Structure formats: C-alpha cells, structure tokens
Tab-separated table of C-alpha atoms and ligand atoms in Angstrom:
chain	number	residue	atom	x	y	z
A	765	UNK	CA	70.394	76.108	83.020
A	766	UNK	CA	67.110	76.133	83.619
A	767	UNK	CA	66.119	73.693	86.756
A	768	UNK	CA	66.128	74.824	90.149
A	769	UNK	CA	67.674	72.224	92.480
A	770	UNK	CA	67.214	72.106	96.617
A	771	UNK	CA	70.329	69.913	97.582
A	772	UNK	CA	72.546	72.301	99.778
A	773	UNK	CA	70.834	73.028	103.213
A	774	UNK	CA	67.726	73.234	101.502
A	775	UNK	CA	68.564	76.286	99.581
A	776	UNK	CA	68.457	76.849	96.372
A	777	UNK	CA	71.436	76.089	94.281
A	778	UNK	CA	71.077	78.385	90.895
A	779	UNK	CA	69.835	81.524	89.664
A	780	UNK	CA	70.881	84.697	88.200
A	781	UNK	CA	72.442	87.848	89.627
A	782	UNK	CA	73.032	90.971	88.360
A	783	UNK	CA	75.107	93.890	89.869
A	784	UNK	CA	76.023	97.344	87.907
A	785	UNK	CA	78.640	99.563	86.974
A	786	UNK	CA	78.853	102.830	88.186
A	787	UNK	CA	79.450	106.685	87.574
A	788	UNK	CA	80.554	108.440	89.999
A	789	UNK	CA	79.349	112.202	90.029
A	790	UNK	CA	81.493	113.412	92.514
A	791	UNK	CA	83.991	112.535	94.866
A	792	UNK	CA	87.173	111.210	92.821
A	793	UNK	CA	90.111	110.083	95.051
A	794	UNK	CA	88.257	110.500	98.646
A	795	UNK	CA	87.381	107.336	99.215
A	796	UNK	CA	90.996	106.194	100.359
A	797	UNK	CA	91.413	109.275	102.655
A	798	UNK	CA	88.003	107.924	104.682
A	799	UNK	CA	85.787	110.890	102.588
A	800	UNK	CA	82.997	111.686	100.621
A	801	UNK	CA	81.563	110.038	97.310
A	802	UNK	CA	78.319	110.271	95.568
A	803	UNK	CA	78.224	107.792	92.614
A	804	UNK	CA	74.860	106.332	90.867
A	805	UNK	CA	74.640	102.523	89.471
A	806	UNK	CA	75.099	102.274	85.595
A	807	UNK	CA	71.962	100.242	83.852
A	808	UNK	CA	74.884	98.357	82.305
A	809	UNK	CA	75.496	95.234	84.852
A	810	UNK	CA	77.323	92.147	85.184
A	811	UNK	CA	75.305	88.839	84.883
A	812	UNK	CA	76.278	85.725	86.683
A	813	UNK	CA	74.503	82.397	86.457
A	814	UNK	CA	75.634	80.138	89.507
A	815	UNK	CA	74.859	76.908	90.071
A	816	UNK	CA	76.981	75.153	93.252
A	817	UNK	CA	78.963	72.261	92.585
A	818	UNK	CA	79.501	69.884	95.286
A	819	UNK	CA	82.925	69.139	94.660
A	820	UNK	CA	85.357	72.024	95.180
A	821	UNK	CA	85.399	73.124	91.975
A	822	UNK	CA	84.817	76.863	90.314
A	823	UNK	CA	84.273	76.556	87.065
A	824	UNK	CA	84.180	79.698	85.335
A	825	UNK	CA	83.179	81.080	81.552
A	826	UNK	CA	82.199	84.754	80.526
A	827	UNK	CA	80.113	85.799	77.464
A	828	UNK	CA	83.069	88.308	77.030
A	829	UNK	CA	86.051	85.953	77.353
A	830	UNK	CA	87.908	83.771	74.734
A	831	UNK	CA	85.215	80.972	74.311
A	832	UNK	CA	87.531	79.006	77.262
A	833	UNK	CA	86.383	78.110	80.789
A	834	UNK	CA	88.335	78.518	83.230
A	835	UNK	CA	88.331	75.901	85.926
A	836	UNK	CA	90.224	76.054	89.506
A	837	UNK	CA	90.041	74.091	92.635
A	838	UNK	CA	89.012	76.587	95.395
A	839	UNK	CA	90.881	75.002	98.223
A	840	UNK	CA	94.322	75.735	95.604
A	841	UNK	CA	92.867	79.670	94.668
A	842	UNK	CA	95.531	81.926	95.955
A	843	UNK	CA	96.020	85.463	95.527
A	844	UNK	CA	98.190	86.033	92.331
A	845	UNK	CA	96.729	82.279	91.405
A	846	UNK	CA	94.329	83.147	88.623
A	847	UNK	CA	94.767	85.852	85.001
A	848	UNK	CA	92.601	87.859	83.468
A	849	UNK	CA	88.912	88.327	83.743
A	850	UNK	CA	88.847	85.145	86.063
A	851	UNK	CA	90.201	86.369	89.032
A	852	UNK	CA	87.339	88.734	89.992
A	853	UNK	CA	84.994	86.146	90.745
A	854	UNK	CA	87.903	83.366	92.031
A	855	UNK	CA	88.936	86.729	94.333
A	856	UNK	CA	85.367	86.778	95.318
A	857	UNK	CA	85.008	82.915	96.384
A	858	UNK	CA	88.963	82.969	98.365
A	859	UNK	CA	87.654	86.418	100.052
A	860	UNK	CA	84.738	84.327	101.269
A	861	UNK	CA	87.004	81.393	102.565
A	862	UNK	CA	89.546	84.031	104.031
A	863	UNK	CA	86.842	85.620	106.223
A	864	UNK	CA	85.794	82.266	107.411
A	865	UNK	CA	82.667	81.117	105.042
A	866	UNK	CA	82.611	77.619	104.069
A	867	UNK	CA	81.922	78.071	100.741
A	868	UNK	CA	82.988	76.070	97.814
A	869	UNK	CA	82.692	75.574	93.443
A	870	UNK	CA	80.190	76.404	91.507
A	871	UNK	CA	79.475	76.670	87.802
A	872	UNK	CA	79.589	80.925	86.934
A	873	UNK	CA	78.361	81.880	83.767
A	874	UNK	CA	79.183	85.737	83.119
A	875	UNK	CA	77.458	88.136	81.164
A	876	UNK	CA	78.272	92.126	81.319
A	877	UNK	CA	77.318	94.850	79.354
A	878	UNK	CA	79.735	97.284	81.060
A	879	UNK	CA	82.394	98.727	79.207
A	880	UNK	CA	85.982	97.275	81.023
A	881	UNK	CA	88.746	99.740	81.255
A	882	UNK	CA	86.348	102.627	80.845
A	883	UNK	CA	86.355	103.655	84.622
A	884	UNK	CA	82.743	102.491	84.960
A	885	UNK	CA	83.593	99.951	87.464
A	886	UNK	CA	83.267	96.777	85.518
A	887	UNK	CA	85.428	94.494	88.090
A	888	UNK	CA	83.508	95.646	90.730
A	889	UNK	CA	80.089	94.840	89.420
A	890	UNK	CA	81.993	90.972	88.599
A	891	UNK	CA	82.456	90.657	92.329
A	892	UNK	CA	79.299	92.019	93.288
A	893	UNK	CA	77.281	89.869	91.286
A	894	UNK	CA	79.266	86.787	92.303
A	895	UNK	CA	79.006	88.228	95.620
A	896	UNK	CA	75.476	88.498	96.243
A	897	UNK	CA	75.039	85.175	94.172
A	898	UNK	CA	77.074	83.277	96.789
A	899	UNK	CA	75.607	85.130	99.965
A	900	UNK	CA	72.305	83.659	98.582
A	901	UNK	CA	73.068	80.562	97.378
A	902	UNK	CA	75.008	79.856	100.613
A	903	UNK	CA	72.078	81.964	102.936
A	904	UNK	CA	75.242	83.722	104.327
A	905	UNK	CA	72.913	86.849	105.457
A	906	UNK	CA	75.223	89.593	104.591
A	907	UNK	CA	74.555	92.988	103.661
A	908	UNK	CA	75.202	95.366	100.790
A	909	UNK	CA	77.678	96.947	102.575
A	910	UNK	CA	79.126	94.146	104.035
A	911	UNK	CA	79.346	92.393	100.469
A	912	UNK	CA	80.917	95.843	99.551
A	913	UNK	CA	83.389	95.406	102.210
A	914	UNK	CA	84.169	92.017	101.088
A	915	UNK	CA	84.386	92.411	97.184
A	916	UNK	CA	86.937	95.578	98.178
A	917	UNK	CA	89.330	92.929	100.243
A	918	UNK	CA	89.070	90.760	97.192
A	919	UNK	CA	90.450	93.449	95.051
A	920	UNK	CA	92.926	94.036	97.385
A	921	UNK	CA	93.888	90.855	98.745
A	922	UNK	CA	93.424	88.667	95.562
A	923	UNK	CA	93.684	90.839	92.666
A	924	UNK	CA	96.214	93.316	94.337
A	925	UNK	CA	94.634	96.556	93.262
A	926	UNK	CA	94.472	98.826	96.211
A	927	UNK	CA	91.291	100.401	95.418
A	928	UNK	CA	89.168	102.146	98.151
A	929	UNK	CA	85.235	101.233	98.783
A	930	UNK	CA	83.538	103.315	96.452
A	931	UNK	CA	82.908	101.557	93.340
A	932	UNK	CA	81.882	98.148	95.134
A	933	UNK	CA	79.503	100.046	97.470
A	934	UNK	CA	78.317	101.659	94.638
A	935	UNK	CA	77.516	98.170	92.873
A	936	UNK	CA	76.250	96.391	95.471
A	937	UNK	CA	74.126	99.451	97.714
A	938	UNK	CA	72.655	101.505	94.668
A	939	UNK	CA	69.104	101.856	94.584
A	940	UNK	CA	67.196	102.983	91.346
A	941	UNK	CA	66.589	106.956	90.789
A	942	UNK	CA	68.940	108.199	93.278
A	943	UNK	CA	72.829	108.963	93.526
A	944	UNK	CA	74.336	107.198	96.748
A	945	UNK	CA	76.268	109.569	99.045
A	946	UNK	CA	78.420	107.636	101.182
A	947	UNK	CA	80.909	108.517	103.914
A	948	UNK	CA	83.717	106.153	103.563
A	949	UNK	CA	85.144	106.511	106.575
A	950	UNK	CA	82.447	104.942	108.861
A	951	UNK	CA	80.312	103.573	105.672
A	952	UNK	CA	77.003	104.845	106.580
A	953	UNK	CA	74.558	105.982	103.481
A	954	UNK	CA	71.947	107.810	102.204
A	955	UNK	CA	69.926	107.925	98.796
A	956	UNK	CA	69.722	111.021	97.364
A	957	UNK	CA	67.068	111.165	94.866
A	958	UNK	CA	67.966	112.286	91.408
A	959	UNK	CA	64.953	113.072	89.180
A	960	UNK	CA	66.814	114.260	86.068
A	961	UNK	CA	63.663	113.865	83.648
A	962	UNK	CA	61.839	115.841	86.210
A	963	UNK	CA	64.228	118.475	85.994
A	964	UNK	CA	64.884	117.997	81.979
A	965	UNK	CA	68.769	116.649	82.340
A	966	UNK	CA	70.106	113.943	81.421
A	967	UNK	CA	73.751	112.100	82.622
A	968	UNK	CA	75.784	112.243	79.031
A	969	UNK	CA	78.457	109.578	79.506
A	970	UNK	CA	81.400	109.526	77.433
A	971	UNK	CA	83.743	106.339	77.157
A	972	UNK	CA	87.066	108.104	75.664
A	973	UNK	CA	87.721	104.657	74.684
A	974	UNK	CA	91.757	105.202	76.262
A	975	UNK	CA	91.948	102.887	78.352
A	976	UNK	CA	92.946	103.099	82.086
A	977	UNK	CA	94.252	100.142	84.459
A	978	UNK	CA	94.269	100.734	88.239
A	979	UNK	CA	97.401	98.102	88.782
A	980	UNK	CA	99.551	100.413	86.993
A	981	UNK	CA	101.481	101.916	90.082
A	982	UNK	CA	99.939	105.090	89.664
A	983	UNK	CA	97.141	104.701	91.702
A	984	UNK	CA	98.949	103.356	94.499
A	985	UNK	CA	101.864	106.384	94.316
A	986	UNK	CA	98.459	108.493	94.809
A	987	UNK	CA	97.694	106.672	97.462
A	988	UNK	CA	100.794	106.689	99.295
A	989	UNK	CA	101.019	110.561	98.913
A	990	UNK	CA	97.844	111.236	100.062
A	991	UNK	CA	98.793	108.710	103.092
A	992	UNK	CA	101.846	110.248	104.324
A	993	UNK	CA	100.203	113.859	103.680
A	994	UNK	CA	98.164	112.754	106.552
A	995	UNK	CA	100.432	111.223	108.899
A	996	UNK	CA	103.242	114.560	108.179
A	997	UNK	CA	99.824	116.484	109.363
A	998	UNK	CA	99.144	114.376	112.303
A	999	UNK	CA	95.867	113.126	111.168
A	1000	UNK	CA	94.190	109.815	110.846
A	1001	UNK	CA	93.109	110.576	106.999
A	1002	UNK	CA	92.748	113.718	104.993
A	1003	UNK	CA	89.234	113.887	105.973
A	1004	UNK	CA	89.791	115.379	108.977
A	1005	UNK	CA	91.884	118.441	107.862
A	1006	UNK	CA	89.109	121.020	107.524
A	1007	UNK	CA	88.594	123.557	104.934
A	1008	UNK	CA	89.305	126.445	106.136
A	1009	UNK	CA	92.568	125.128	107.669
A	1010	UNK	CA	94.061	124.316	104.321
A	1011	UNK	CA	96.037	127.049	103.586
A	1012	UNK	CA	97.955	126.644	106.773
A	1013	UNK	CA	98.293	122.951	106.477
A	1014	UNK	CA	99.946	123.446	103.362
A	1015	UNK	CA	102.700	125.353	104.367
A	1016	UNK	CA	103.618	122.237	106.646
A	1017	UNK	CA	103.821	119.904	103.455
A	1018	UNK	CA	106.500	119.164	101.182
A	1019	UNK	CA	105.551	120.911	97.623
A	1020	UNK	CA	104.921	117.673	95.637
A	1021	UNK	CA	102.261	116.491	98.313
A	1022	UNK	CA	100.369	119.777	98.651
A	1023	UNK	CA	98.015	119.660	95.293
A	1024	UNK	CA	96.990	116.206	96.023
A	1025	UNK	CA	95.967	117.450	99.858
A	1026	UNK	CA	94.089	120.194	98.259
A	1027	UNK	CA	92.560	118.309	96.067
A	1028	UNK	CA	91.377	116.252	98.631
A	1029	UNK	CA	90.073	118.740	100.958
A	1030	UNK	CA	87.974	120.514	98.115
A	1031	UNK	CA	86.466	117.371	96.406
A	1032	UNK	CA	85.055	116.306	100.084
A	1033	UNK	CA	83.529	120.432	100.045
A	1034	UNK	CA	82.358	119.451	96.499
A	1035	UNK	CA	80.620	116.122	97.512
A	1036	UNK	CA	78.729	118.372	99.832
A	1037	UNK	CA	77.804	120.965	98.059
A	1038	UNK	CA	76.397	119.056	95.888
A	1039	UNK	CA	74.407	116.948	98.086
A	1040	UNK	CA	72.969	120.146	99.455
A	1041	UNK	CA	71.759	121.440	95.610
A	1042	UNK	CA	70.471	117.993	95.121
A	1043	UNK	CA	68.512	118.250	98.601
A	1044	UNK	CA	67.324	121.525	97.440
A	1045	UNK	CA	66.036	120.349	94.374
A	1046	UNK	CA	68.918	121.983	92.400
A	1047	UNK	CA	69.897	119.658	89.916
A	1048	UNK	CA	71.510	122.339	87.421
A	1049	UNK	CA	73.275	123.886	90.334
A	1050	UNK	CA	75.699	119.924	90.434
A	1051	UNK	CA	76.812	121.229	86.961
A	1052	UNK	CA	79.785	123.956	88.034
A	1053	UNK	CA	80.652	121.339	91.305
A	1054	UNK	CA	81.514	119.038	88.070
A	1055	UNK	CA	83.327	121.539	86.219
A	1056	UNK	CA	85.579	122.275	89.419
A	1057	UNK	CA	85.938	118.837	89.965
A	1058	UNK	CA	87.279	118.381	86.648
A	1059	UNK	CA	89.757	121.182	86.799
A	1060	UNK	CA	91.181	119.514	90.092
A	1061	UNK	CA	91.377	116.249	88.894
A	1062	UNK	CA	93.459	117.472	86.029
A	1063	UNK	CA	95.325	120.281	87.900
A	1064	UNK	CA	95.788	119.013	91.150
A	1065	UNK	CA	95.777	115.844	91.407
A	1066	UNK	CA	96.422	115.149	87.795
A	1067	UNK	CA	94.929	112.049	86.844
A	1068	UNK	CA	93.287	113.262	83.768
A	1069	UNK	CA	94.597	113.076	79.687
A	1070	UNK	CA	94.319	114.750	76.956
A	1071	UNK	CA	91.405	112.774	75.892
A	1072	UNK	CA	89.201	113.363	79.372
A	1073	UNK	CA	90.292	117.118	79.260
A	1074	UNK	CA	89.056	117.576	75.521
A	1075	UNK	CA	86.080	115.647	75.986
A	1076	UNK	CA	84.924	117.824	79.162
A	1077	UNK	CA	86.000	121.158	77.712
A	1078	UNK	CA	83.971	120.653	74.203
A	1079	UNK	CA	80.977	119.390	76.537
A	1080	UNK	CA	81.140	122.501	78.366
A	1081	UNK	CA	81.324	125.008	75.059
A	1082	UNK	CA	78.376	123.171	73.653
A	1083	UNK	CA	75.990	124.238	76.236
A	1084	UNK	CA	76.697	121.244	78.924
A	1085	UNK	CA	76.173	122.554	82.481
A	1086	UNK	CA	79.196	120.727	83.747
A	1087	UNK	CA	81.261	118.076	82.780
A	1088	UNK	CA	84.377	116.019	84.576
A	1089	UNK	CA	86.481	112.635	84.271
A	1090	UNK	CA	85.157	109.672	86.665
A	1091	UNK	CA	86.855	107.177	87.841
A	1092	UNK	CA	90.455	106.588	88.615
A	1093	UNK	CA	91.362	108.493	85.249
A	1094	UNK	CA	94.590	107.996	83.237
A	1095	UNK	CA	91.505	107.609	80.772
A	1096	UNK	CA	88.168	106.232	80.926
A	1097	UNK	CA	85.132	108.277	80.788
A	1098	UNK	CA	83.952	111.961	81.341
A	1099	UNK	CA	80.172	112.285	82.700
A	1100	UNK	CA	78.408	115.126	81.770
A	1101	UNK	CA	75.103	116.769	83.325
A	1102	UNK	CA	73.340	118.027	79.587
A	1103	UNK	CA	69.925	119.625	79.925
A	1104	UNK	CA	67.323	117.007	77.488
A	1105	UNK	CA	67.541	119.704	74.484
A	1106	UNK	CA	71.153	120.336	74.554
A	1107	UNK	CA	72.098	116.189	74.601
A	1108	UNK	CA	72.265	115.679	70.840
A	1109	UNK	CA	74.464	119.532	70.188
A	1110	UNK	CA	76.975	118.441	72.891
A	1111	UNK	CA	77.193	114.333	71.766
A	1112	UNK	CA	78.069	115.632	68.642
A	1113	UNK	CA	80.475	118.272	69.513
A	1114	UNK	CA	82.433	116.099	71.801
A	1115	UNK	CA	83.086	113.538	68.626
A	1116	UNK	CA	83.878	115.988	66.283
A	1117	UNK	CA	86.324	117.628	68.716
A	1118	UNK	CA	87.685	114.169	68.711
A	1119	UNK	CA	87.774	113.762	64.735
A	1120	UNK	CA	89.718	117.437	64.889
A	1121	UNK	CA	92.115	116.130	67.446
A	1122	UNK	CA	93.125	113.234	65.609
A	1123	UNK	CA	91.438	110.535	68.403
A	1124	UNK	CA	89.069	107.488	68.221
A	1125	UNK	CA	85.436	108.284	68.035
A	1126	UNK	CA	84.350	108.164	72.146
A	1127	UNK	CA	81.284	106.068	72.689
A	1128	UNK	CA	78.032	108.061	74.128
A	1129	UNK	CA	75.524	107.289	76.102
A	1130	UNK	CA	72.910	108.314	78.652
A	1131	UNK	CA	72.344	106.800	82.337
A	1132	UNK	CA	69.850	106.575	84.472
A	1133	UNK	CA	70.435	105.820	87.910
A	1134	UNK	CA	69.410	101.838	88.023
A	1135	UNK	CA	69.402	99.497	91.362
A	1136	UNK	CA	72.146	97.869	92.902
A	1137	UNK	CA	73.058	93.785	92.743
A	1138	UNK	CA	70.078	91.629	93.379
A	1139	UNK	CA	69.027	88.311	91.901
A	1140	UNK	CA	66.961	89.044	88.796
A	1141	UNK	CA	65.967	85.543	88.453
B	1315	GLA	C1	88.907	103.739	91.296
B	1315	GLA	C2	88.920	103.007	92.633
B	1315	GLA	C3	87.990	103.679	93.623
B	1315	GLA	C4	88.282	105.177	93.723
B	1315	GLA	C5	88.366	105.806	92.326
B	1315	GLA	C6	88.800	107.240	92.384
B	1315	GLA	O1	87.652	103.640	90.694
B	1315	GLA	O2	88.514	101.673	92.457
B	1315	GLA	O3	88.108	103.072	94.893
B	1315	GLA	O4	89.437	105.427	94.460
B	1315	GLA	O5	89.254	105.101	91.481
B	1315	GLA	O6	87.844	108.016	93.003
C-alpha cells in the first residue's frame, strides 16, 4: 500500500500507526482500585496499516497470524463475535460504533514486535494502534486518554477481560525518556523523566516465557476481592483507605481479603515513593521500591510463580538493584533496574538459574522508555 487517497471527507484514507507495549515499574493491581501506576512504553510496538473501505467491511490480517485474513461486517461485530488475535482491533472499531462514531471497514494490516502473553501489554498496543489509526483517518479529535478510555471499554465490553486503564494509557499517552505516573482514579498525568544512561542503569527485562492470560478468572476473583474490601470498609475504592489507617482497617476484614487490601495500600505508597526518588534524581533509590513490590506481589497478593520469583531473586544476588514481576503475573516478565556494568553478570545469572531449575531459557532484553501511539507514516 503505498498511495495516499483523499475520498472520505477529504481526509486521508491510509497510513501507518504504531502504538507500544509497556512495562510497568510500579504500581501492579492499583489501577482497578482508582490508584497509582507508573509504567514506561516498550520500543517494541504494534504496527497497523489502515486503509478505509467504503463498504462496511473490516478486513483484517497480522504479520503474526496464520497467513488467513480475517474479514467481518462491522454492522454484524458483536462482543463474543470474533477469536483470537482479531478481536482486538474488531473490539476497537464496535467500541467506536458503541460510543456513537460513525465509523466503518477498513483494510488492517498488523505488524508487532511485542512479545503476547508476556505481560508487556501486547493487546493493548493492538487497540491503540487501531485506535489512533481510526481517530485519524476518521478526524474524530480524540485524545490519548480518551483513546485510552476507549481501547479499555473494548477490552471490557468486546473482548470481556476486565482489565483496568493502565496498560492502554500507557500505550497510547507514553512519551519517549520518561515513565508515566498516572492517577487512575481521575486520569490526570505527568511525565516523569527517566534518564537511565545518565545515571548508568539500564531496565533488564525478562520474558519468563510462562505464559499468563488475563481471561482466566483469576484476575477478575482479584478484582472482586479487592471490590468488596472496599465496599465492607465503606469506601468508594481502596485508594482512599490511607496508610497509616491500615492496620485498623484490617481488623474489620475477613482474613482472605486482608493481604490483597494491604497490598493495595502499600503499592499506591510505593508508586509514590518512587516518583519522589525519580523527582529527586534518585534513580538507584526505585531499586528496593521494586524489590518490595515484588515481595507483595508474591506474598500478598500472590500473583507471582515460581518462574517470576526465581528470575527476580537471582537478579537481585547478581548485583541488580531491584527486581519485580510486571504485569498481571501468573507469569510473564520480571523488570529489573541493573546498573550498565552489572547488565551482562545478572542476564546471565538469571538463565543459568533457569538451566539449574529445570525451566526454558527466559528471553532478555533492555528498554528504553520510547513514545506512545502516533502515526509513523
Ligand atoms: C493487567 C491489566 C492492567 C493491570 C495489571 C496489573 O496488565 O490489563 O489493567 O490491572 O494487569 O497491574
């Protein structure tokens, strides 16, 4: 596709979008209890080609699928309608329709580079990058935020996953050298720069290669607890139950909901914390605030496996300053703050822990904090 055509209002009808994965650094499991998150965009994105069709239909292929386009009639798209990788952008276009766009087909070609079922986000950067691709094409004037919004309902609505905000926002609102620390409860944002070369660090990521998946039931049993934790406490969300009244709170709770209340309560203190050492130009001082994290993901709220909790601790004895699972967990990846001399010593300790253990080599790499969706051509 190479021709740029002028046939729908005068706009133009093709082009390419890109939107990214994500790692979040901190804030795991907030983001449906209206707190704190602070993830940066992956440089690993999803591609998508789109060229409007005038008539109705979305006709979809992906660089990653089985060689098979899929084609649907929007006006038929339903949620539940569509398998597979297909229904992230199909969720995308019905999402549109729901919340009153006229929008119709199109021709989608999809390219990603980021690792699905890794807890990098990869069905969020699919929306996103149909998302923005569509508010273009179609001059719909939205915002990041509001194509955040969006892409979450699609996941929702269409797919069924009842994920919070966090990994769309991250997608679509990312900007380049910075983490994004968001407050999920009223959505407002700020870029916190993240110099990590300045401060010779690097972000180790490490794909444990087990693979999660959000629609599992888990996730939404999480969900539910943290939900009627809140309502048994009188409050809107767990956001609002302060710090320092934890303890007390706690005695009010059945035992099985307490850890995932505390868990709560002290990754929203972590979020900030660490968005104070990053203000203060601090960068090593995010590395224990990971470590914590980690041990309250797996403690707590226990949503880590053995793989994530090996991977972390032989990070940690080889010299990283702080390590944790991202993501939803149940698998996926651990990210790892590593100062530049340390990277190779702790890459290679974490796979041979791995060899030892029995496990799948993980896949390594190193991210730098890259932009969020925008046409790229
Ligand atoms: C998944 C969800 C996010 C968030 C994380 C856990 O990535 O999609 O909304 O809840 O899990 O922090």
């Amino acid at each position: 596709m190479t021709s740029t055509q002028s046939v729908h209002d005068g706009a133009a009808t093709e082009g390419i979008w890109a939107a990214p994965g994500r790692v979040n650094l901190i804030g795991e499991h907030t983001d449906y209890n209206d707190g704190f998150v602070l993830p940066v965009a992956l440089p690993h994105s999803a591609r998508a080609t789109v060229r409007l069709r005038p008539d109705g239909v979305l006709r979809l292929y992906s660089e990653q699928g089985d060689g098979e386009a899929v084609e649907l009639v929007v006006a038929d798209l339903a949620p539940g309608s569509v398998d597979g990788w297909a229904k992230y952008p199909a969720a995308v276009v019905w999402t549109l329709r729901a919340a009153g766009y006229d929008v119709g087909g199109a021709d989608v070609h999809i390219d990603s580079d980021v690792p699905t079922g890794a807890g990098l986000s990869s069905s969020a950067a699919l929306e996103c990058a149909v998302a923005v691709a569509y508010n273009d094409l179609h001059g719909l004037g939205l915002t990041g935020p509001e194509l955040a919004r969006l892409a979450q309902r699609a996941e929702n609505e269409f797919v069924g996953v009842p994920c919070g905000v966090m990994d769309q926002m991250a997608s679509a609102c990312c900007t380049e050298g910075g983490a994004l620390f968001l407050d999920t409860r009223d959505f407002s944002q700020r870029h916190v720069p993240l110099d990590l070369a300045g401060a010779g660090l690097r972000l180790l990521v490490i794909d444990t290669r087990v693979k999660h998946d959000l629609a599992d039931g888990a996730y939404a049993e999480l969900r539910a607890g943290c939900e009627r934790a809140a309502a048994l406490l009188g409050l809107a969300a767990l956001r609002d139950l302060p710090a320092a009244g934890l303890d007390a709170a706690l005695d009010r709770l059945p035992a099985e909901l307490r850890p995932l209340v505390r868990h709560v309560v002290t990754e929203d203190e972590r979020v900030l914390e660490a968005v104070a050492r990053l203000d203060a130009g601090d960068l090593a001082g995010l590395g224990p605030i990971l470590t914590a994290g980690h041990a309250s993901l797996r403690d707590d709220y226990r949503v880590s496996c053995p793989e994530t909790d090996l991977a972390v601790e032989a990070a940690v004895a080889a010299g990283a300053l702080g390590a944790r699972m991202t993501g939803g967990g149940f698998g996926g990846s651990v990210v790892a703050l590593v100062a530049d001399t340390a990277l190779d010593a702790v890459a290679e300790a974490v796979t041979a822990a791995f060899t030892a253990a029995g496990y799948a080599a993980p896949r390594t790499f190193t991210a730098v904090p890259a932009a969020g969706a925008r046409r790229i051509s």
